[in-house]
Coordinates of C-alpha atoms in Angstrom, one line a residue:
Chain A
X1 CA 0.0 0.0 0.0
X2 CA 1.3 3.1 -0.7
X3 CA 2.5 5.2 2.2
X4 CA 2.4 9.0 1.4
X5 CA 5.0 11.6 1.9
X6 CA 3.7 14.6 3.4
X7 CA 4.0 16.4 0.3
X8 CA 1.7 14.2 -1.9
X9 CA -0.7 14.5 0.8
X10 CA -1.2 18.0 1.1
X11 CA -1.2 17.8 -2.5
X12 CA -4.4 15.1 -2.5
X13 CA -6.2 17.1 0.1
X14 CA -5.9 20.4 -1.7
X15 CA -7.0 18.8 -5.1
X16 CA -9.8 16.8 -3.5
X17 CA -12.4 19.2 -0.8
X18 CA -15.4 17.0 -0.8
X19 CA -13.3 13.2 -1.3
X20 CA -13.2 11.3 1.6
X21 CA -12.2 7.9 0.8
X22 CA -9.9 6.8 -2.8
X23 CA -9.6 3.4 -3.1
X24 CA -7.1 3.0 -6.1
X25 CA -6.8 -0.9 -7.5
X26 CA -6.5 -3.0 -4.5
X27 CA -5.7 -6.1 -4.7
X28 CA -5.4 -9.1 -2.0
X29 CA -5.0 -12.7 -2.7
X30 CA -4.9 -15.6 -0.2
X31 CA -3.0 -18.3 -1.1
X32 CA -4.0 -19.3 -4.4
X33 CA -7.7 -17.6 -4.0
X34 CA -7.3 -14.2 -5.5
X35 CA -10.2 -12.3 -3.4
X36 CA -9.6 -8.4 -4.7
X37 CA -8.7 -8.2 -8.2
X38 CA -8.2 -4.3 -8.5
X39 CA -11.1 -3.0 -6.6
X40 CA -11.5 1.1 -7.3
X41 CA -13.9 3.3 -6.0
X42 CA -14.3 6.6 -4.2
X43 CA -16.4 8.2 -1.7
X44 CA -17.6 11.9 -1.6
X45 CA -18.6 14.1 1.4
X46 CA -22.8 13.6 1.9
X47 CA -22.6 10.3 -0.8
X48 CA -24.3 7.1 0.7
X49 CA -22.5 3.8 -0.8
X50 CA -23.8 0.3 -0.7
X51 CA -21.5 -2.6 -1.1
X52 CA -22.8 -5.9 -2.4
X53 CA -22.3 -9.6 -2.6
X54 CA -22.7 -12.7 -2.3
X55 CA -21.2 -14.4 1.1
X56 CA -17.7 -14.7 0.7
X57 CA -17.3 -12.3 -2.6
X58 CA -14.5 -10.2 -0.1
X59 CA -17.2 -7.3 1.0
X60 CA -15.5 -7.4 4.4
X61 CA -11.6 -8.2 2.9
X62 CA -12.7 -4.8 0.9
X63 CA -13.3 -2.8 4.0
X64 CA -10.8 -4.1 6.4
X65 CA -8.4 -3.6 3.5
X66 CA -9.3 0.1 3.4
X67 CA -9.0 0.3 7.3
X68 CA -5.7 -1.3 7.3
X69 CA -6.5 -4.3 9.3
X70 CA -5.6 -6.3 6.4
X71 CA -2.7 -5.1 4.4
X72 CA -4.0 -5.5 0.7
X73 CA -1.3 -6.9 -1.8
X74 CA -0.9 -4.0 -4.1
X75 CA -3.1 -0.7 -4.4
X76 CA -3.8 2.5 -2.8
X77 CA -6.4 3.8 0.2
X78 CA -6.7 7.3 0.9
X79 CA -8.5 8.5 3.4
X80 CA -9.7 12.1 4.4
X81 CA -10.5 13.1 8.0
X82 CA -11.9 10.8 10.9
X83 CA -13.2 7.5 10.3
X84 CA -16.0 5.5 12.3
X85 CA -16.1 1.8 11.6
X86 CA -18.6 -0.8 12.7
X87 CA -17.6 -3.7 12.4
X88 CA -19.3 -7.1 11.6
X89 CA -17.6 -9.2 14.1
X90 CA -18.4 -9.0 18.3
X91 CA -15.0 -7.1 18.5
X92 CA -15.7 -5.5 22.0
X93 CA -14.3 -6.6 25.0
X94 CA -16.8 -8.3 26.6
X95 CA -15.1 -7.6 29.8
X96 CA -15.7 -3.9 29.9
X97 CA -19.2 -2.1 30.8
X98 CA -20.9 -0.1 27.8
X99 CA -19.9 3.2 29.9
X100 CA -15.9 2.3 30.1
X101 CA -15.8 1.4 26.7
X102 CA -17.8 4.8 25.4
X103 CA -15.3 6.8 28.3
X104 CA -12.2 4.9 25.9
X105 CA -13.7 5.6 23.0
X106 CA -14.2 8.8 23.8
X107 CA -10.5 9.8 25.1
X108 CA -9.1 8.5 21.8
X109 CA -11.2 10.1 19.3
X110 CA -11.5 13.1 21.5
X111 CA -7.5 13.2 20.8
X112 CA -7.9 14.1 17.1
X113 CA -11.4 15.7 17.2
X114 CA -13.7 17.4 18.9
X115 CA -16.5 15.6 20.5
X116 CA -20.0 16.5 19.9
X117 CA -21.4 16.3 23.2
X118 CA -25.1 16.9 22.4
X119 CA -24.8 14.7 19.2
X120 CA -23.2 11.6 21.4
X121 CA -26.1 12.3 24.4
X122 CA -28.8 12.2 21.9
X123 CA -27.9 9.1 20.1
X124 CA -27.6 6.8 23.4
X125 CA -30.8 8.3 24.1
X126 CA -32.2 7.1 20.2
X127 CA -30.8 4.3 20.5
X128 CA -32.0 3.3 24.2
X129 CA -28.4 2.8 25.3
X130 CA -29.1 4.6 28.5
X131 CA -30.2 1.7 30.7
X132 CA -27.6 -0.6 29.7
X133 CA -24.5 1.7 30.4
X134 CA -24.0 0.0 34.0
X135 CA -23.9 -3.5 31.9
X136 CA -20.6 -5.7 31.4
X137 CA -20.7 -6.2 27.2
X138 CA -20.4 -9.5 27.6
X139 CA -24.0 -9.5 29.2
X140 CA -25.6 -7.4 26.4
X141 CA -28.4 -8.7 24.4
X142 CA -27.1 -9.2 20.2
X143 CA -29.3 -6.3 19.2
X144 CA -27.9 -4.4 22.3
X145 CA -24.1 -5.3 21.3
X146 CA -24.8 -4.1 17.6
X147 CA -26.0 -1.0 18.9
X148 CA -23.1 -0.4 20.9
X149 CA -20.6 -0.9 18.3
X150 CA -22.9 1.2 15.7
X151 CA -22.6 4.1 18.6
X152 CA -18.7 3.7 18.6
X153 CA -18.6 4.2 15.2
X154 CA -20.2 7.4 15.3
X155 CA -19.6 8.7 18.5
X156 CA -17.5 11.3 17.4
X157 CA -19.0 12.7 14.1
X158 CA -16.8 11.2 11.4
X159 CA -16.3 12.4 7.8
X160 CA -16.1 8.8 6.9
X161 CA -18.1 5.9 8.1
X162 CA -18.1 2.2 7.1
X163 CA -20.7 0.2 8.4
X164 CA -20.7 -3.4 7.9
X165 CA -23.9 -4.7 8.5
X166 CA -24.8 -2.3 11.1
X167 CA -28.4 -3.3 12.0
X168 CA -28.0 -7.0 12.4
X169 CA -30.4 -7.7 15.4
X170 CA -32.2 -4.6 15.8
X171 CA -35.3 -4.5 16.1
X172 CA -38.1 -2.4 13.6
X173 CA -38.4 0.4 15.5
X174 CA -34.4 0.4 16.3
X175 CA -34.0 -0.6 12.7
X176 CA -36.1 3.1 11.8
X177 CA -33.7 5.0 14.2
X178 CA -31.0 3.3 12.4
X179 CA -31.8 5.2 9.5
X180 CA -32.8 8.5 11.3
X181 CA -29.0 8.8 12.4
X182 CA -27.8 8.0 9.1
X183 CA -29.8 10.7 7.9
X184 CA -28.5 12.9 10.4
X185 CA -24.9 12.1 9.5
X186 CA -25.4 12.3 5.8
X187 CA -27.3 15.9 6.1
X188 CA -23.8 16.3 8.5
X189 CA -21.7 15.7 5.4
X190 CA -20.6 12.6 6.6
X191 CA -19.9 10.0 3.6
X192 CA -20.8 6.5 4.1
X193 CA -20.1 3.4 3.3
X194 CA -22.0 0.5 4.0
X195 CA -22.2 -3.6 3.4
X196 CA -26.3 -4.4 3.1
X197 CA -27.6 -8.1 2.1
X198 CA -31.3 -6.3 2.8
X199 CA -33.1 -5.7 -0.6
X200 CA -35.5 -3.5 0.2
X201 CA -32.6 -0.7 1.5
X202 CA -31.6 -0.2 -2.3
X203 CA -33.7 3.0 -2.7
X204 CA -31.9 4.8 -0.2
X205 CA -28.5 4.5 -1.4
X206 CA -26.6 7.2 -4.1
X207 CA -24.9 4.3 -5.6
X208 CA -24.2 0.6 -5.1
X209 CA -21.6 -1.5 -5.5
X210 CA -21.9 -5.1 -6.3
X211 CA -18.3 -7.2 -5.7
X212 CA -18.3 -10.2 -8.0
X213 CA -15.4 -12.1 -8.5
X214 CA -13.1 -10.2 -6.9
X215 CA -14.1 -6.9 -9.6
X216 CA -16.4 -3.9 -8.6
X217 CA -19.5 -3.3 -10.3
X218 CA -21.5 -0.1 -10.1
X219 CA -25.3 -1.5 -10.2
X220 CA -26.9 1.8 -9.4
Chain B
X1 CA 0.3 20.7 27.7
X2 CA -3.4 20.3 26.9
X3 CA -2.1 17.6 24.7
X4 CA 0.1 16.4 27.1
X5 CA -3.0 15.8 29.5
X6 CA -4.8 13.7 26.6
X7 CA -2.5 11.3 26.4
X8 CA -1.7 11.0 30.3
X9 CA -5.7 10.2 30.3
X10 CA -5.7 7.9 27.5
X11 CA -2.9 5.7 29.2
X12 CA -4.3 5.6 32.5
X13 CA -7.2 4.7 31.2
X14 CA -6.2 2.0 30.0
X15 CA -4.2 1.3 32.8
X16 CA -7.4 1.4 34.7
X17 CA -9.2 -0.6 32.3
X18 CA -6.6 -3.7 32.0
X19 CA -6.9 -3.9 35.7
X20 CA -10.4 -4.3 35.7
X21 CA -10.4 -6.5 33.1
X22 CA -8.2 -9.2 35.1
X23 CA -10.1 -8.6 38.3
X24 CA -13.5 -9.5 36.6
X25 CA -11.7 -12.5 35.1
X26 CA -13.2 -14.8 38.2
X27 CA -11.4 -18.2 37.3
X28 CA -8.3 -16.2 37.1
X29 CA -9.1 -14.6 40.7
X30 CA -9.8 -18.4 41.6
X31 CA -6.2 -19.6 40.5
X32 CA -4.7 -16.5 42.5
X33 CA -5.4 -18.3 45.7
X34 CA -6.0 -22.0 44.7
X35 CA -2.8 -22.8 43.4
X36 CA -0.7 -21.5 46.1
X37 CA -2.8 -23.1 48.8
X38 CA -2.9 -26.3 47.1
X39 CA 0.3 -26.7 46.3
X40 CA 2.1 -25.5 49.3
X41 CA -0.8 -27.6 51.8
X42 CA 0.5 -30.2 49.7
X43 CA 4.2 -29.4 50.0
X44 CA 3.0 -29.2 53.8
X45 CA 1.3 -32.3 54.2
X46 CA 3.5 -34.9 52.1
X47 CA 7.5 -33.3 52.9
X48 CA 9.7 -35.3 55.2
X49 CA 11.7 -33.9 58.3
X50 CA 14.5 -35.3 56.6
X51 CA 17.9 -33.4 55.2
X52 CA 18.7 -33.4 51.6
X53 CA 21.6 -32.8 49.3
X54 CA 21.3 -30.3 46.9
X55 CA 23.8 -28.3 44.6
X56 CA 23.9 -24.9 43.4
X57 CA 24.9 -23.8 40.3
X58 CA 27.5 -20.5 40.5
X59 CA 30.0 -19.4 37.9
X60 CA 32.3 -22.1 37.4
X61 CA 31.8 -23.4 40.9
X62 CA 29.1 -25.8 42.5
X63 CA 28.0 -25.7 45.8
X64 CA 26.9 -28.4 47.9
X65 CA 24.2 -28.2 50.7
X66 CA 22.2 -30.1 52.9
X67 CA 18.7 -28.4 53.6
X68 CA 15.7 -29.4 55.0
X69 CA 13.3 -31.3 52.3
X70 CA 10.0 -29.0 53.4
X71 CA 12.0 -26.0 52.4
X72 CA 13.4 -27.3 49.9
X73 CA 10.1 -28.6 48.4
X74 CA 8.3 -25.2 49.7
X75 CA 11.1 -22.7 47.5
X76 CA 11.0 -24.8 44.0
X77 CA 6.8 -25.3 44.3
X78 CA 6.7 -21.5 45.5
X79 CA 8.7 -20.9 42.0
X80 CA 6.9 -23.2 39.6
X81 CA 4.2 -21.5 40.9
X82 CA 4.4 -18.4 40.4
X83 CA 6.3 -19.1 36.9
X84 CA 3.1 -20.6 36.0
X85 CA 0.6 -18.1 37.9
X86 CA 2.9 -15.5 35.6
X87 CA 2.5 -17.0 32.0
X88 CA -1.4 -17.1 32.6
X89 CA -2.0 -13.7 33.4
X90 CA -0.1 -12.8 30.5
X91 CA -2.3 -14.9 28.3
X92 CA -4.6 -13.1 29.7
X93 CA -3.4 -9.9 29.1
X94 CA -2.0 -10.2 25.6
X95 CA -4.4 -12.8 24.0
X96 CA -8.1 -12.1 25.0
X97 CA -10.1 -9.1 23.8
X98 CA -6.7 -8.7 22.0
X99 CA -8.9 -8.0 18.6
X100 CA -10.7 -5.3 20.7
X101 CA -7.6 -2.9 20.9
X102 CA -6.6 -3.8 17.4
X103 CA -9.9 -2.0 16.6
X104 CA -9.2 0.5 19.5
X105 CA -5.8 1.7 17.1
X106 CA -7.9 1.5 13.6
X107 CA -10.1 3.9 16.1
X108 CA -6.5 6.3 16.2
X109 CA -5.8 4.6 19.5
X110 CA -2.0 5.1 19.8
X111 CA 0.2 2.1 19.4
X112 CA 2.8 3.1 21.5
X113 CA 0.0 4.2 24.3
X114 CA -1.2 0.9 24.5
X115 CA 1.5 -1.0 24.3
X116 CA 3.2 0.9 27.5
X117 CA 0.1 0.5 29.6
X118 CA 0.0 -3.0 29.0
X119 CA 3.5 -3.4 29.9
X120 CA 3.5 -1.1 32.4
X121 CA 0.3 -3.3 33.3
X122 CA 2.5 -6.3 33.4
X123 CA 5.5 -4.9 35.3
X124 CA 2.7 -4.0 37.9
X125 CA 1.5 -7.4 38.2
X126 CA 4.7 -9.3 37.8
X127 CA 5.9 -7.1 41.4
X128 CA 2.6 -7.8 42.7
X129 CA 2.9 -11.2 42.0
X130 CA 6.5 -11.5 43.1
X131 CA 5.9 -9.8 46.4
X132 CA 3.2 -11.8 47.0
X133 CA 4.7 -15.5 46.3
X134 CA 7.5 -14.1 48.8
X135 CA 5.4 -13.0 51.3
X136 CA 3.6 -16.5 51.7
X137 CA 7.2 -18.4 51.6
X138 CA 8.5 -16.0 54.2
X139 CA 5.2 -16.8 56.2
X140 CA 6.1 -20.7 56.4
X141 CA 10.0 -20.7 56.4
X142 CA 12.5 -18.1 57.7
X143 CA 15.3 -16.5 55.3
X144 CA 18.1 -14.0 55.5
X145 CA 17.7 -12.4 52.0
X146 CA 14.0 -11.6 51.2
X147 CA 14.8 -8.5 48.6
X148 CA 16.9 -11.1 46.4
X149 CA 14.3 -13.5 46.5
X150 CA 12.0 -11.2 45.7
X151 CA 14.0 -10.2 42.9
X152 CA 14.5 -13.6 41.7
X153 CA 10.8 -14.1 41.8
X154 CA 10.6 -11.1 39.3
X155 CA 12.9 -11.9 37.3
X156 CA 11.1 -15.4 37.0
X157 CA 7.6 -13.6 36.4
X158 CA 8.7 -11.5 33.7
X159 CA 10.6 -14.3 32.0
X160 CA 7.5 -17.0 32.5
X161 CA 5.1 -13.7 31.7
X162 CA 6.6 -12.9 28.7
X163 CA 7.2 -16.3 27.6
X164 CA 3.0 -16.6 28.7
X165 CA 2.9 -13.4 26.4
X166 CA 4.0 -14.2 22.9
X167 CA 2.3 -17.4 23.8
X168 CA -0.8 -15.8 23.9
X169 CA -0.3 -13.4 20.7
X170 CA 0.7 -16.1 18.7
X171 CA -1.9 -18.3 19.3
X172 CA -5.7 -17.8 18.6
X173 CA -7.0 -20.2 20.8
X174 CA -7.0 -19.7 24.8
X175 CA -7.2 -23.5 25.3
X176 CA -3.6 -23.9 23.1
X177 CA -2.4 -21.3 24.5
X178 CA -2.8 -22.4 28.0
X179 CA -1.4 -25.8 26.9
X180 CA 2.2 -25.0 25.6
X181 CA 2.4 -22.6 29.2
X182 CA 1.5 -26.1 31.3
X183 CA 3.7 -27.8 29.0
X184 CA 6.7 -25.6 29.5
X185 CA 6.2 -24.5 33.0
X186 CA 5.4 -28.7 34.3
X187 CA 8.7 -29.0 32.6
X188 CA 11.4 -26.4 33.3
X189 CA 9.9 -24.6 36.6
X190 CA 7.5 -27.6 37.7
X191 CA 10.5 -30.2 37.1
X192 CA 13.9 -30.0 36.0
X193 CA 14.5 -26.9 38.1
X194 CA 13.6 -29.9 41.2
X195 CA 16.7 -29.3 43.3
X196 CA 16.1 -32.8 44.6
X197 CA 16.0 -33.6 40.7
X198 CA 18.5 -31.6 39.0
X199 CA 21.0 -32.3 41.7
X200 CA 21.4 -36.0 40.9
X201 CA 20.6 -35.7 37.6
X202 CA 22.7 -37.2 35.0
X203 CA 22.7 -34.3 31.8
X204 CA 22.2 -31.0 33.5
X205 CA 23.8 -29.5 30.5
X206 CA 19.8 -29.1 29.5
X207 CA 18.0 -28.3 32.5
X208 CA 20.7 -25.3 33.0
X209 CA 19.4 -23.5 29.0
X210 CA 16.0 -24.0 30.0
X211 CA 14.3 -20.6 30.6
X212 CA 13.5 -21.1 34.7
X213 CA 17.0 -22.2 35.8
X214 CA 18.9 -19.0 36.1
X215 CA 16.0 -17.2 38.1
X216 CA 15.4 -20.2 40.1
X217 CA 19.3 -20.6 40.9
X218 CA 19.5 -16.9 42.1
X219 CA 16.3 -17.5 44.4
X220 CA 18.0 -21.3 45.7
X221 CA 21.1 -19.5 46.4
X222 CA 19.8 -16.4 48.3
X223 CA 17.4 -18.3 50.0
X224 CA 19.3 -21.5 51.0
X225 CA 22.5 -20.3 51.1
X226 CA 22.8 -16.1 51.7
X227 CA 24.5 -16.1 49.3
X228 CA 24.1 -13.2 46.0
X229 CA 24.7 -16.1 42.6
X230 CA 26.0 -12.7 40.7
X231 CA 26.2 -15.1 37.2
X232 CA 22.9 -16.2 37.5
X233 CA 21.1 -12.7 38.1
X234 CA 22.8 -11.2 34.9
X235 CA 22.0 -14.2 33.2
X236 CA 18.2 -14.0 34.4
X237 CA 18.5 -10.4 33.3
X238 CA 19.6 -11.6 30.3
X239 CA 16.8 -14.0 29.4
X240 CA 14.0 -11.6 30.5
X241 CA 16.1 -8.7 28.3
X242 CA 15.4 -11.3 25.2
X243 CA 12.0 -13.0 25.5
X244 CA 10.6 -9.3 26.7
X245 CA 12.0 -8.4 23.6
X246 CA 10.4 -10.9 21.3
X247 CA 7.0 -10.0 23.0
X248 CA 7.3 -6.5 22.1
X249 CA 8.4 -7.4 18.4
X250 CA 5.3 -10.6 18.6
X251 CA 3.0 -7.4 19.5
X252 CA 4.2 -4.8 16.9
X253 CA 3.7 -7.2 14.5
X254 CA 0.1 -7.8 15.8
X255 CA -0.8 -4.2 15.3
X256 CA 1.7 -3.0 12.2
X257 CA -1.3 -3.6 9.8
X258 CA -4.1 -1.4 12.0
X259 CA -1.5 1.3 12.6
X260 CA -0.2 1.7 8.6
X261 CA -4.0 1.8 8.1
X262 CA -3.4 4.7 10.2
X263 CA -1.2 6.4 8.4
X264 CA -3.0 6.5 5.7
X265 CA -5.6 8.6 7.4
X266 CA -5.4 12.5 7.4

C-alpha cells in the first residue's frame, strides 16, 4: 500500500475538498484464491455507498483492507478526515461495561477531534443505550451489542463511516432510528459506506456497488 | 500541555481498564489463591523432616548443601508457581479481547499508548505477584535475603510472563495457549529446576538453557545459602532482556497492519 509523503498528501487534500475515501486498484489474494482483483472506487462528502455480494465475494476483505487491518497486496487507500467503523464481528471486550468502553472511545477520538457532546447524548438516548450503560458487554443482548458498536462508530461525528452490516439484530423500531441517524450524519456531510444483504434498503443509497469475482461493479 | 494531559488520560485509562479487566476474570481470581494453597498444603502435608543434598549452580563453581526437604520442596513449588501463575496472566493480558484494541488503534488509539500501559500493566502485576509469592514463603519458612528473593521471583515472572505473552499473541486459541504454558512451566519450573531432581541428575547440560534455571538458581542461592549467585542474576537479566523483547516485536507485529491503516488517514 502506498505510504504517502507529506508532500503528496497535502497535494491530495488540496485537489480533492469534498473526497473522503480513494480506493485505487486494490488487490489481495490468499493463497492461491485471489479475493480483490483491483477494486477502485471513491467516496464523496454527503454520498451514501452500498457494497454488495454474495457471502464470501470479499465485502468485508474490501473494508478491512481500506482500514488497514488487512494489508491489501498492491493498491492505494486514501482516506480524508476521521473514520467511524462498525464492524461485523463481536469485536468488544466483553469484559468492559458499555460506559468504560464509550469513556475509551471517547479519550481517543476526542485526541484528534472534537467531541460532539449533544450529538453523542442524543444518540444513546435514540438508540435506548441509557439503561444498559452499567452493563458488562459480555452480558448485552445481540441487538444491544450491535447498537453499541454502531454508537462507537459514530460517537464522534466522522467524515467517513463504514458500516458493515450495522443493523443485524435490531429490532423495527431500532432498525427506523438506524436510519434516522444516518440521515442525520449524511445531512452532517458525513460520507458513508455500507455492506447491506437487505433488498428492500436499495432505494436509499446514491450508488451501489456489487463485488463479484473479486471486480467492482456499479449497479446503481 | 493540553495535549500532554490527553494522552496521560488515555494511558491511564487504559491502565485502569486492563486492571479491571483481570479482576472481573473470576477463574483467574480463583487460580490466585487456589494454586498456592494447594500446592504449598500439599508441599506441607507430604514433605519429610529429613535433610537433603542439593547443589547450586555459580559461575564455574558448584555448591553443595544439605537443607531441609520442606524447604526445599516449599522454595522450588513457590517458584513453579508463580512461573506458571505469571504465564497465565499474561495470556490473559496479551491474548483475550486482543482483537478489541486492534480496533481500538484502527479507532486512532495510539500504538505506543497501548502498548506501554500494557507493559507497564504487566511490570505492575509481575511485582505484585513477586511480592506476594514471597510473602507466603516467608510466612512458612524463615530466610536471611528476602529482597533477592523477591527479585528472583521477578525476574522469573517476567521471563514466564513474557514467555506466557508471545504465547498468547501467537496463538488464537486460549485452550492452546494455556497448553504450551502447562507444558513448558510442568517441565522447566515444575521439574527440571527440582533441586532434589537436578542435583542428581545425569545431563544438566539441558535443565541449565532451560528458561526457569537461572531465576530459580539466584532464588535457591539467596534463600538457602545467603549467598548473591552474581552469574545467574545477569543471566536472568539476560533471558527476561530477550524474551521481553520478542514479546514486544510478537506485539508490533500484531498491530503494524491497523496502525499503517493509520497512516494513511489524514
Amino acid at each position: 500500500m502506498a505510504n504517502p509523503t507529506t508532500a503528496s498528501w497535502r497535494r491530495w487534500h488540496a485537489m480533492n475538498n469534498e473526497l473522503r475515501l480513494h480506493c485505487h486498484d486494490v488487490k489481495k489474494s490468499f493463497g492461491r484464491l485471489d479475493v480483490l482483483r483491483g477494486c477502485s472506487f471513491e467516496l464523496k462528502e454527503s454520498e451514501f455507498v452500498g457494497l454488495v455480494g454474495e457471502n464470501g465475494s470479499g465485502k468485508s476483505t474490501l473494508v478491512r483492507c481500506v482500514l488497514g487491518f488487512t494489508q491489501p497486496d498492491s493498491g492505494t487507500v486514501k482516506i480524508k478526515g476521521p473514520v467511524g467503523y462498525c464492524p461485523q464481528e463481536n469485536i468488544l471486550n466483553r469484559r468492559l461495561r458499555v460506559s468504560e468502553h464509550l469513556k475509551l472511545a471517547e479519550a481517543i477520538y476526542s485526541k484528534y477531534n472534537s467531541i460532539n457532546h449533544d450529538f453523542k447524548e442524543k444518540n444513546i438516548d435514540r438508540l435506548r443505550l441509557r439503561p444498559f450503560l452499567k452493563t458488562s458487554i459480555g452480558n448485552l443482548s445481540s441487538g444491544t451489542y450491535q447498537k453499541v458498536k454502531f454508537l462507537t462508530s459514530i460517537y464522534h461525528s466522522p467524515k467517513l463511516i463504514i458500516l458493515d452490516e450495522p443493523y443485524d439484530g435490531f429490532d423495527w423500531r431500532m432498525y427506523l432510528v438506524f436510519w434516522e441517524i444516518i440521515q442525520d450524519l449524511k445531512s452532517q456531510g458525513a460520507a458513508i459506506m455500507m455492506i447491506s444483504h437487505l433488498i428492500y434498503d436499495r432505494e436509499r443509497f446514491d450508488q451501489i456497488f456489487e463485488l463479484k469475482e473479486g471486480h467492482l461493479e456499479r449497479t446503481k | 500541555m493540553r495535549e500532554q494531559n490527553k494522552k496521560t488520560s488515555v494511558f491511564s485509562l487504559l491502565y485502569r481498564l486492563t486492571a479491571l479487566e483481570l479482576l472481573r476474570n473470576k477463574l483467574g481470581l480463583i487460580l490466585l489463591f487456589v494454586i498456592p494453597t494447594c500446592f504449598l498444603a500439599v508441599v506441607e502435608w507430604t514433605s519429610g523432616k529429613g535433610f537433603l543434598s542439593i547443589k547450586l549452580f555459580f559461575f564455574k563453581r558448584t555448591e553443595e548443601l544439605l537443607i531441609d526437604q520442606r524447604e526445599i520442596s516449599l522454595v522450588f513449588m513457590s517458584a513453579a508457581v508463580g512461573g506458571f501463575l505469571m504465564s497465565y496472566y499474561a495470556i490473559l493480558l496479551f491474548q483475550q479481547d486482543f482483537e478489541y484494541y486492534r480496533y481500538c488503534i484502527s479507532m486512532r488509539l495510539s500504538p505506543i499508548t497501548f502498548v506501554t500501559s500494557r507493559f507497564c500493566f504487566f511490570f505492575t502485576l509481575v511485582a505484585a505477584m513477586a511480592t506476594f509469592i514471597t510473602l507466603i514463603m516467608r510466612g512458612m519458612m524463615d530466610f536471611p535475603k528476602i529482597p533477592a528473593a523477591l527479585l528472583g521471583f521477578i525476574l522469573l515472572g517476567t521471563i514466564y510472563g513474557a514467555y506466557g505473552g508471545i504465547v498468547g499473541i501467537v496463538s488464537k486459541d486460549f485452550m492452546v495457549a494455556i497448553l504450551f504454558v502447562v507444558l513448558l512451566a510442568n517441565i522447566d519450573a515444575g521439574w527440571l529446576q527440582n533441586p532434589v531432581f537436578y542435583s542428581t541428575s545425569q545431563e544438566t547440560e539441558f535443565i541449565r538453557w532451560l528458561p526457569a534455571f537461572f531465576p530459580c538458581q539466584f532464588i535457591f542461592s539467596s534463600v538457602f545459602s545467603g549467598k548473591t549467585n552474581l552469574w545467574a542474576l545477569l543471566m536472568s537479566l539476560a533471558y527476561a532482556s530477550v524474551l521481553f523483547a520478542a514479546l514486544f516485536l510478537a506485539i508490533s507485529i500484531k498491530i503494524k497492519g491497523v496502525y499503517h491503516g493509520n497512516n494513511n488517514q489524514a
